[in-house]
Amino acid sequence: MVNTSVSLTRKISKLEAIKEKSNFLREPLATELLEETTHFTENAVQILKFHGSYQQDNRDNRVKGQEKDYQMMLRTRNPGGFISPELYLTLDRLSDEYGNHTLRVTTRQGFQVHGILKKNLKAAVSAIIKNMGSTLGACGDLNRNVLAPPAPFKNRPEYQYTWEYADKIADLFRPQTEAYYEIWLDGEKFLSAEESPEVVAARQYNSNKTIFAGKEEPIYGEHYMPRKFKCSVTVPGDNSIDVYTHDVSLVVMTDSQGILQGFNILVGGGMGRTHNKEETFARIAEPIGYVAKEDVYDILKAIVATQRDYGDRVQRRHARMKYLINDWGIDKFRAKVEEYFGKSLYPFKTLPKWKYQDFLGWNEQGDGHLFLGISIENGRVKDEVNLRLKTALRRITEQFRLPMRLTANHNVILYEIDPSHQEAIEEILQDCGVITNPQEIDALTRYSIACPALPTCGLAITESERVLPGIIERIKTVLSKLNMASEKIVIRMTGCPNGCARPYMAELGFVGSAPNTYQIWLGGSPNQTNLAEPYLQKLLDKNIEKFLEPLFVYFKQEKTEQESFGKFCRRVGFKSLRSFSETYKPIKPRRIRKNQHRVSISDKMFVQLKAVSQINKQPMNRIVHEALKTYFSQ
């Protein structure tokens, strides 16, 4: 039995019993997978999550009195976002053969395949495993995918260390149960890479009861973690992975020669919350200390053991590590971690300011090769009339066999590119309508994130991914009306309060609260270092322009030089924002002379203008306006 501080007189959550009876993640999943049914029972669904899949149904296809349109979402586990060419081509094929013909880049640097039927799930998982991939631990109450900066800087050793330790931490906390291979490969053990001996040794070393000796799961035990657990590794100053949003974040610390010395450690981040439940909240991580490199596995095991043994197993809403730290305070939490660790932590070392980076466009890799960051709106890899991103990535991968790294802002980086291949790759992308120059990407779109939400996510209250592009267009219209079209604002949207798109770190966050209705969060920073705060509980979709216009006008009138929208909201305070909005009188459109907006152009010019509009995803009138403004300013 897991040692827990929860009183034995309190009833543990139902899921704790399901995990205990599962025989280390085997049942009832293994039995039900063999049954000719369209879906799993609730108990099997909970175990299925540990294997990397969620059971969903397409709500667009719900018909009263008929069975739901059940389908599975399959998620990959890729430490540091690494995707081999073999794995990518496999996922591309699976999405067409079994899925909905799209892939979704997640905000934890993995891929999701949507629309897989239960009868095809085993074939899909098996194919992923046999092509250098895994889904084990991509979901469930254990360590999730480990994040690391996606930039392949070969001449900067600190970046290489993040990839190395993302892999090793993922291996350390990988479930050891044989259930995964028994169920999906009929018992055939298949590992894409051999584990480091130091990781194997660390997993077996029982320092101060951090492991269950002799158990099939030495670190997790039969109950695994109270809730999901998230780790990341980064370098000083690089906040491409939202460093404050994880249960544990490690910061690589090197000496002047670039040799690894140790790690700064932050703990206690987490985005999930529940509407109208004040005991749930988003929280950013805080420093706990520093360890030498040789102690990194022991300190991570100590942190996991503390959460494993003292996290709340009664109330799942209160089970993440952020609540344990909030209840105890950081000093008590550190003391308990040090008890498991066996010694004291060193003081946290000074770090430079964090900066968000997305690494888009063509870049030098540092060893003579190039890498290319490609922006993917809302992470959805698909083919449309004017943008055939899925085709482009498949053609490039087939022809050049390039590895890729997925980013925490659901973009893709292709790397190890021979400079002699740049022109050919660029030609494929242009032929498929994919923009490679980041300066040509609209800023609001570039820095936005949305979760999938409807129609498949079972937790979604309202739309997110499907409506955010249209909402951004509407926001751009408001900004253009106020002569603020060049403003860069970090916008994030989720269809529910669980925070998968990390809206609580955004300058402007939309959090689904009812159909076509959003809670509004303001005050995050462009570099994702400040937690936003709830400003408005319910905003109807149709009232977005009316709500935002006074805030943008106030921002334009009162902001300081180079001040971001989020920082402005924090500086003036919500009371001032509300006061200004309440007394604001909407700007009336100025009267125009008849035909003032009519400009005759040739048919050929119209076709060219329309093509540019589609490529740049901008209205034709805006393109003309910017061109004329530039012309008359000369």
XYZ file of C-alpha atoms in Angstrom:
634
model
C 0.000 0.000 0.000
C 1.272 3.451 -0.868
C 2.285 5.472 2.141
C -0.034 8.456 2.097
C -0.794 11.206 4.547
C -4.492 11.012 3.676
C -6.536 9.845 6.647
C -7.567 6.215 6.387
C -11.075 7.230 7.511
C -11.590 9.130 4.265
C -12.705 7.274 1.182
C -10.127 7.296 -1.624
C -11.255 8.262 -5.116
C -12.794 5.609 -7.357
C -9.845 5.761 -9.738
C -7.420 4.681 -6.999
C -9.310 1.409 -6.699
C -9.353 0.961 -10.490
C -5.575 1.351 -10.625
C -5.041 -1.034 -7.736
C -7.193 -3.742 -9.348
C -5.694 -3.301 -12.832
C -2.766 -5.680 -12.218
C -0.330 -2.951 -13.219
C -2.348 -1.450 -16.088
C -3.577 -4.716 -17.636
C -7.250 -5.113 -16.803
C -9.974 -4.683 -17.801
C -8.313 -3.133 -20.878
C -6.663 -6.318 -22.161
C -9.915 -8.277 -22.003
C -12.121 -5.587 -23.520
C -9.709 -4.945 -26.389
C -10.513 -8.445 -27.659
C -14.272 -7.869 -27.527
C -16.138 -6.849 -30.685
C -17.622 -3.684 -29.234
C -17.438 -0.076 -30.392
C -16.163 1.272 -27.094
C -14.568 0.480 -23.734
C -16.243 0.563 -20.332
C -15.400 3.418 -17.973
C -12.950 1.304 -15.946
C -11.066 0.243 -19.077
C -11.042 3.842 -20.317
C -9.170 4.921 -17.200
C -6.465 2.279 -17.750
C -6.374 3.038 -21.489
C -5.155 6.546 -20.659
C -1.907 5.181 -19.233
C -1.321 3.511 -22.597
C -1.649 6.856 -24.394
C -5.238 7.014 -25.577
C -8.497 8.746 -24.671
C -11.904 7.414 -25.661
C -13.984 10.195 -27.199
C -17.051 10.627 -29.334
C -17.733 13.069 -32.145
C -20.370 15.365 -30.730
C -21.159 16.725 -34.184
C -22.548 13.270 -34.970
C -24.653 12.747 -31.856
C -28.236 11.733 -32.597
C -30.785 11.308 -29.834
C -31.606 7.665 -29.283
C -28.561 6.394 -31.186
C -25.197 5.173 -29.929
C -22.467 7.770 -29.752
C -19.912 7.977 -32.545
C -17.108 6.490 -30.428
C -13.517 7.017 -31.515
C -10.087 7.069 -29.910
C -7.546 9.850 -29.713
C -4.039 8.414 -29.688
C -1.168 10.506 -28.286
C 2.551 9.902 -28.742
C 5.279 10.263 -26.129
C 8.301 12.048 -27.605
C 10.801 13.483 -25.071
C 12.003 16.859 -26.321
C 9.553 16.609 -29.221
C 11.754 14.256 -31.270
C 10.066 12.599 -34.245
C 12.106 10.350 -36.523
C 11.296 10.344 -40.252
C 10.118 6.729 -39.938
C 7.730 7.642 -37.142
C 6.379 10.704 -38.927
C 5.573 8.781 -42.089
C 3.896 6.108 -39.966
C 1.740 8.680 -38.176
C 0.872 10.344 -41.488
C -0.244 6.958 -42.873
C -2.198 6.036 -39.732
C -4.053 9.345 -39.787
C -5.322 8.518 -43.270
C -5.837 4.780 -42.815
C -7.510 4.849 -39.407
C -7.901 8.504 -38.367
C -9.556 11.698 -39.570
C -6.792 12.570 -42.091
C -5.136 15.108 -39.801
C -2.392 15.149 -37.172
C -2.410 17.452 -34.163
C 0.789 18.798 -32.594
C 0.213 19.041 -28.847
C 1.467 21.695 -26.442
C 3.600 18.963 -24.831
C 5.603 18.285 -27.993
C 3.768 15.159 -29.089
C 1.411 14.187 -31.892
C -2.246 13.233 -31.561
C -4.120 11.097 -34.078
C -7.884 11.585 -33.858
C -10.753 9.441 -35.079
C -9.387 5.902 -34.575
C -12.039 3.217 -34.096
C -11.654 0.713 -31.258
C -11.196 -2.164 -33.695
C -8.175 -0.406 -35.263
C -6.507 0.791 -32.076
C -4.173 -2.171 -31.602
C -2.902 -1.984 -35.185
C -2.225 1.749 -34.784
C -0.349 1.446 -31.477
C 1.646 -1.518 -32.738
C 2.723 0.396 -35.848
C 3.870 3.360 -33.746
C 5.959 1.170 -31.430
C 7.606 -0.623 -34.355
C 8.590 2.666 -35.979
C 10.618 4.276 -33.159
C 7.624 5.670 -31.302
C 5.657 5.132 -28.104
C 2.352 6.123 -26.564
C 3.107 4.706 -23.107
C 2.682 7.376 -20.456
C 1.424 10.058 -22.841
C -1.707 10.182 -20.647
C -2.635 8.912 -17.190
C -1.499 9.373 -13.588
C 2.248 9.329 -14.152
C 5.045 11.373 -15.645
C 3.905 12.768 -19.006
C 6.042 13.731 -22.002
C 9.204 15.575 -20.908
C 9.632 18.949 -22.619
C 12.854 20.533 -23.866
C 13.694 23.433 -26.227
C 13.268 22.221 -29.821
C 16.136 24.271 -31.292
C 18.862 21.929 -32.659
C 21.857 24.130 -31.847
C 24.759 21.717 -32.286
C 27.348 24.337 -31.290
C 25.664 25.121 -27.957
C 26.224 22.215 -25.545
C 23.606 23.438 -23.075
C 20.907 22.725 -25.683
C 22.253 19.257 -26.282
C 22.137 18.602 -22.531
C 18.420 19.405 -22.460
C 17.725 16.750 -25.095
C 19.916 14.231 -23.307
C 18.241 14.705 -19.935
C 14.726 14.908 -21.368
C 15.341 11.412 -22.743
C 16.885 10.141 -19.506
C 14.157 11.560 -17.265
C 11.523 10.047 -19.553
C 13.283 6.682 -19.260
C 13.643 6.984 -15.481
C 9.909 7.508 -15.001
C 8.720 5.222 -17.803
C 6.248 2.656 -16.440
C 8.034 -0.661 -16.012
C 4.964 -2.872 -16.286
C 5.063 -5.390 -19.143
C 1.367 -4.706 -19.774
C 2.089 -2.282 -22.630
C 3.945 -4.854 -24.725
C 1.653 -7.708 -23.708
C -1.429 -5.843 -24.905
C -0.203 -4.068 -28.031
C 2.586 -6.391 -29.256
C 1.350 -9.712 -27.872
C 4.239 -9.809 -25.415
C 7.040 -8.878 -27.804
C 9.422 -6.504 -25.970
C 10.329 -3.661 -28.300
C 12.437 -0.689 -27.231
C 13.545 1.876 -29.811
C 16.696 2.699 -27.849
C 18.691 1.137 -25.041
C 18.424 2.845 -21.680
C 21.433 4.541 -20.136
C 23.085 2.400 -17.399
C 22.957 5.365 -15.012
C 19.179 5.578 -15.475
C 18.742 1.865 -14.825
C 20.879 2.146 -11.691
C 18.984 5.211 -10.476
C 15.643 3.460 -10.891
C 16.816 0.535 -8.777
C 18.539 2.575 -6.051
C 16.329 2.784 -2.973
C 17.437 6.012 -1.334
C 15.329 6.667 1.769
C 12.302 4.694 0.558
C 11.943 6.466 -2.768
C 11.175 3.138 -4.473
C 9.139 -0.009 -3.761
C 11.782 -2.711 -3.813
C 10.750 -5.854 -5.673
C 7.614 -4.288 -7.165
C 6.786 -4.420 -10.860
C 6.633 -0.622 -10.625
C 9.582 0.320 -8.365
C 8.930 4.083 -8.466
C 5.156 4.250 -8.886
C 3.874 1.222 -7.008
C 0.462 -0.224 -7.799
C -1.346 3.106 -7.406
C 0.939 5.197 -9.633
C 0.698 8.978 -9.036
C -2.305 10.802 -7.519
C -2.668 12.736 -10.797
C -0.630 13.527 -13.904
C 2.929 14.749 -13.382
C 4.804 16.986 -15.818
C 8.520 17.706 -16.234
C 10.617 19.944 -18.467
C 14.295 20.742 -19.034
C 15.563 24.007 -20.483
C 18.564 26.351 -20.622
C 18.900 29.683 -18.814
C 16.821 32.339 -20.538
C 15.039 30.054 -23.018
C 11.329 29.940 -22.220
C 10.184 28.163 -25.350
C 8.604 25.491 -23.115
C 6.571 27.619 -20.640
C 8.955 26.796 -17.806
C 6.638 27.916 -14.984
C 3.724 25.649 -15.913
C 5.179 22.232 -14.974
C 5.292 20.185 -11.789
C 9.090 20.140 -12.106
C 11.344 22.187 -14.375
C 15.105 21.722 -14.554
C 17.411 24.452 -15.809
C 20.740 23.244 -17.190
C 23.671 25.050 -15.552
C 27.075 24.879 -17.280
C 30.490 26.397 -16.641
C 32.293 28.864 -18.912
C 33.484 25.979 -21.126
C 29.926 24.696 -21.571
C 30.420 21.650 -19.328
C 27.369 20.598 -17.328
C 27.644 21.319 -13.602
C 24.123 20.843 -12.279
C 20.511 21.957 -12.400
C 18.328 24.691 -10.958
C 14.964 23.252 -9.935
C 11.505 24.840 -10.005
C 8.428 23.042 -8.670
C 4.680 23.422 -8.343
C 3.380 24.683 -11.671
C 0.046 23.591 -13.102
C -2.721 25.092 -15.242
C -5.810 22.979 -14.552
C -8.716 24.357 -12.555
C -12.519 24.071 -12.329
C -15.042 26.882 -12.754
C -16.766 27.967 -9.536
C -14.416 25.824 -7.457
C -12.182 28.342 -5.707
C -10.130 25.548 -4.159
C -8.817 24.848 -7.664
C -6.509 27.323 -9.366
C -3.713 27.815 -11.856
C -0.286 28.177 -10.265
C 3.209 28.946 -11.512
C 6.276 27.047 -10.357
C 8.765 28.501 -7.903
C 12.452 27.828 -7.166
C 13.288 25.102 -4.671
C 17.068 24.827 -5.051
C 20.026 23.540 -7.040
C 21.674 20.109 -7.327
C 24.920 18.855 -8.823
C 24.530 16.811 -12.008
C 25.342 13.513 -10.273
C 22.358 13.990 -7.939
C 19.726 14.858 -10.519
C 18.022 11.444 -10.601
C 17.895 11.158 -6.823
C 16.347 14.592 -6.412
C 13.756 13.883 -9.081
C 12.871 10.597 -7.405
C 12.600 12.445 -4.077
C 10.189 14.990 -5.560
C 8.108 12.265 -7.205
C 8.068 10.217 -3.979
C 6.871 13.229 -1.987
C 3.971 13.811 -4.351
C 3.305 10.073 -4.695
C 3.087 9.519 -0.953
C 1.471 12.772 0.198
C -0.568 13.948 -2.784
C -4.340 13.886 -2.302
C -5.803 10.517 -3.343
C -9.269 11.382 -2.063
C -10.217 14.449 -4.117
C -8.811 14.368 -7.660
C -9.444 18.086 -8.136
C -6.943 18.609 -5.327
C -4.437 15.933 -6.350
C -1.816 17.802 -8.401
C 1.498 18.638 -6.707
C 0.751 22.370 -6.862
C -1.965 21.869 -4.224
C 0.356 19.938 -1.931
C 2.889 22.775 -2.122
C 0.172 25.372 -1.643
C -1.165 23.541 1.431
C 2.240 22.873 2.989
C 4.208 25.914 1.872
C 7.461 25.651 -0.061
C 9.638 25.286 3.049
C 7.787 22.226 4.375
C 7.718 20.715 0.888
C 11.466 21.263 0.482
C 12.102 19.670 3.872
C 10.159 16.540 2.955
C 11.936 16.323 -0.426
C 15.300 16.623 1.341
C 14.243 13.845 3.704
C 13.779 11.509 0.739
C 16.870 12.954 -0.967
C 19.063 12.378 2.079
C 20.721 15.802 2.122
C 20.024 19.489 1.702
C 19.578 21.256 -1.608
C 21.971 24.031 -2.604
C 20.573 27.551 -3.056
C 18.934 28.335 -6.390
C 21.411 30.007 -8.741
C 20.781 33.367 -10.397
C 19.303 33.184 -13.890
C 19.015 35.704 -16.745
C 15.580 36.973 -17.775
C 13.395 34.491 -19.601
C 12.598 35.055 -23.255
C 10.013 33.314 -25.399
C 11.394 31.952 -28.679
C 9.663 29.998 -31.434
C 12.649 29.448 -33.777
C 10.560 29.920 -36.923
C 12.090 30.327 -40.374
C 15.482 29.237 -41.708
C 18.293 29.099 -39.133
C 21.900 27.971 -38.847
C 22.251 24.779 -36.830
C 25.858 25.429 -35.807
C 27.503 22.501 -37.583
C 27.069 23.493 -41.212
C 23.489 22.254 -41.454
C 20.253 24.254 -41.342
C 16.957 23.934 -39.542
C 13.553 25.287 -40.472
C 10.776 26.246 -38.061
C 7.300 26.017 -39.592
C 4.325 27.749 -37.977
C 1.245 25.521 -37.684
C -1.939 27.366 -36.828
C -3.412 25.671 -33.743
C -1.116 22.696 -34.359
C -3.400 21.072 -36.937
C -1.466 19.360 -39.742
C -3.939 18.991 -42.605
C -4.553 19.706 -46.259
C -6.901 22.456 -47.371
C -7.471 24.115 -50.734
C -4.733 26.736 -50.455
C -2.632 25.242 -47.656
C -1.502 21.625 -48.047
C 0.781 21.351 -45.038
C 0.255 17.610 -44.586
C 1.282 16.928 -48.163
C 4.312 19.203 -47.846
C 5.647 17.515 -44.695
C 5.110 14.072 -46.165
C 6.896 14.948 -49.420
C 9.845 16.518 -47.589
C 10.155 13.602 -45.159
C 9.963 11.000 -47.922
C 12.530 12.774 -50.087
C 15.043 14.006 -47.497
C 14.415 11.716 -44.467
C 14.721 14.632 -42.055
C 14.092 14.328 -38.308
C 11.781 16.868 -36.710
C 11.209 18.407 -33.315
C 7.750 19.463 -32.199
C 7.463 22.641 -30.140
C 5.452 23.508 -27.033
C 3.585 26.113 -29.108
C 2.517 23.324 -31.503
C 4.864 24.172 -34.372
C 7.336 21.911 -36.220
C 11.092 22.198 -36.687
C 12.805 20.239 -39.489
C 16.544 19.880 -38.948
C 19.769 18.285 -40.187
C 19.086 20.028 -43.507
C 21.932 20.033 -46.024
C 22.220 23.613 -47.358
C 22.154 22.217 -50.892
C 18.604 20.984 -50.203
C 17.229 24.307 -48.973
C 15.988 25.457 -52.378
C 14.195 22.172 -53.094
C 12.524 22.143 -49.667
C 11.486 25.758 -50.057
C 9.989 24.944 -53.451
C 7.880 22.111 -52.000
C 6.588 24.339 -49.227
C 5.760 27.212 -51.554
C 4.007 24.822 -53.940
C 1.823 23.710 -51.018
C 1.130 27.261 -49.811
C 3.244 27.012 -46.622
C 4.823 30.250 -45.402
C 8.461 29.922 -44.281
C 9.257 33.588 -43.596
C 8.066 34.317 -40.039
C 7.777 38.023 -40.859
C 4.930 37.155 -43.242
C 2.909 35.441 -40.504
C 0.352 37.606 -38.758
C 1.620 38.264 -35.213
C -1.678 37.449 -33.460
C -1.830 34.091 -35.230
C 1.866 33.369 -34.714
C 1.698 33.675 -30.933
C -1.747 32.121 -30.406
C -2.592 28.648 -29.082
C -5.896 26.787 -28.939
C -6.818 23.367 -27.600
C -8.798 20.948 -29.846
C -12.026 21.186 -27.771
C -15.199 20.393 -29.756
C -16.268 18.148 -31.324
C -14.147 15.361 -29.796
C -12.812 16.398 -26.374
C -15.119 15.069 -23.696
C -14.285 17.929 -21.333
C -14.997 20.770 -23.778
C -17.753 23.187 -22.809
C -17.501 25.201 -25.998
C -15.405 25.705 -29.130
C -11.709 26.550 -29.249
C -9.558 25.401 -32.192
C -12.353 25.743 -34.737
C -13.295 29.291 -33.766
C -10.018 30.924 -32.739
C -8.902 31.786 -36.325
C -12.166 33.660 -36.873
C -11.945 35.396 -33.497
C -8.384 36.484 -34.245
C -9.606 37.983 -37.525
C -12.221 39.915 -35.571
C -9.612 41.107 -33.059
C -7.388 42.221 -35.939
C -10.310 44.204 -37.337
C -10.723 46.022 -34.006
C -6.999 46.775 -33.827
C -6.954 48.013 -37.433
C -9.904 50.271 -36.717
C -7.856 51.823 -33.895
C -4.669 52.064 -36.022
C -3.047 49.385 -33.835
C -2.628 46.662 -36.451
C 1.045 46.114 -35.579
C 0.366 45.140 -31.946
C 1.584 41.704 -30.830
C -0.641 40.120 -28.199
C -0.298 36.551 -26.888
C -3.773 35.024 -27.218
C -4.668 31.562 -25.957
C -8.010 29.783 -25.915
C -9.390 26.626 -24.317
C -12.831 25.068 -24.506
C -12.833 24.328 -20.771
C -10.955 25.429 -17.621
C -8.421 22.548 -17.656
C -5.909 24.812 -19.379
C -4.339 22.553 -22.040
C -3.419 25.597 -24.164
C -2.062 27.358 -21.042
C -4.451 30.359 -21.281
C -3.601 31.416 -17.732
C -0.167 32.572 -18.934
C -1.556 34.578 -21.877
C -1.895 38.325 -22.225
C -5.451 37.653 -23.380
C -6.879 34.276 -22.391
C -10.244 32.829 -23.421
C -11.451 29.975 -21.179
C -14.684 28.204 -22.139
C -17.369 28.611 -19.480
C -20.603 27.834 -21.383
C -21.665 27.321 -25.016
C -20.338 30.272 -27.057
C -19.200 31.887 -23.805
C -15.742 32.486 -22.327
C -14.139 33.561 -19.096
C -11.535 36.255 -19.856
C -8.065 36.283 -18.303
C -5.721 39.271 -18.602
C -2.211 40.161 -17.505
C 0.132 37.433 -18.661
C 3.388 38.439 -20.324
C 4.785 37.883 -23.848
C 7.580 35.800 -22.317
C 5.153 33.685 -20.253
C 6.588 34.635 -16.877
C 3.463 36.044 -15.193
C 0.232 34.346 -14.245
C -2.789 36.099 -15.716
C -5.871 36.808 -13.607
C -9.599 36.356 -14.275
C -11.096 39.647 -15.460
C -14.568 38.691 -16.676
C -16.534 35.567 -15.784
C -18.720 35.301 -18.881
C -18.287 36.919 -22.275
C -20.552 35.899 -25.122
C -18.732 35.248 -28.379
C -20.867 37.867 -30.161
C -19.725 40.601 -27.736
C -15.955 40.187 -28.157
C -15.450 43.371 -30.201
C -17.569 45.464 -27.861
C -15.587 44.148 -24.895
C -12.112 44.567 -26.370
C -12.389 47.985 -28.029
C -12.293 50.079 -24.829
C -9.421 47.999 -23.429
C -7.394 48.523 -26.600
C -8.188 52.258 -26.692
C -7.084 52.655 -23.066
C -3.943 50.669 -23.835
C -3.169 52.867 -26.842
C -3.660 56.084 -24.876
C -1.800 55.183 -21.697
C 0.846 52.579 -22.460
C 4.502 53.358 -21.973
C 7.077 52.840 -24.703
C 7.533 49.142 -25.588
C 4.934 48.130 -22.976
C 3.038 44.951 -23.817
C -0.727 44.632 -23.463
C -0.376 42.134 -20.615
C 2.076 44.286 -18.696
C -0.170 47.319 -19.193
C -3.154 45.446 -17.748
C -1.131 44.502 -14.669
C 0.280 48.023 -14.230
C -2.965 49.984 -14.374
C -4.981 47.296 -12.603
C -8.368 45.779 -13.289
C -10.201 48.532 -11.424
C -8.894 51.137 -13.851
C -9.620 48.907 -16.837
C -13.216 48.483 -15.731
C -13.635 52.173 -14.938
C -12.410 53.184 -18.390
C -14.586 50.569 -20.108
C -17.709 51.673 -18.230
C -17.360 55.298 -19.353
C -16.070 54.545 -22.846
C -18.052 55.775 -25.828
C -17.525 53.639 -28.939
C -15.711 55.273 -31.806
C -18.213 56.068 -34.522
C -17.177 55.315 -38.084
C -16.309 58.589 -39.793
C -18.571 59.648 -42.621
C -17.094 59.045 -46.020
C -17.748 60.539 -49.389
C -19.581 58.447 -51.906
C -17.210 56.044 -53.676
C -14.331 56.962 -51.342
C -13.583 53.262 -50.776
C -13.992 52.283 -54.431
C -10.763 51.756 -56.336
C -10.818 50.232 -59.801
C -8.118 47.668 -60.626
C -7.566 45.357 -63.568
C -8.810 41.767 -63.530
C -5.201 40.541 -63.560
C -4.336 42.712 -60.577
C -7.429 41.465 -58.724
C -6.373 37.823 -59.225
C -2.847 38.623 -57.963
C -4.222 40.530 -54.974
C -6.559 37.680 -54.093
C -3.703 35.166 -54.245
C -1.540 37.303 -51.938
C -4.512 37.661 -49.584
C -4.939 33.885 -49.356
C -1.239 33.174 -48.877
C -0.862 35.821 -46.137
C -4.303 35.126 -44.648
C -5.131 38.839 -44.679
C -8.147 40.701 -46.115
C -7.526 42.267 -49.518
C -8.546 45.715 -48.283
C -5.925 45.553 -45.535
C -3.176 44.674 -48.030
C -4.223 47.580 -50.261
C -4.420 49.896 -47.257
C -0.885 49.021 -46.112
C 0.480 49.427 -49.638
C -1.102 52.859 -50.065
C 0.032 53.954 -46.610
C 3.610 52.983 -47.470
C 3.386 54.746 -50.816
C 2.105 58.043 -49.403
C 4.612 58.035 -46.541
C 7.551 58.086 -48.962
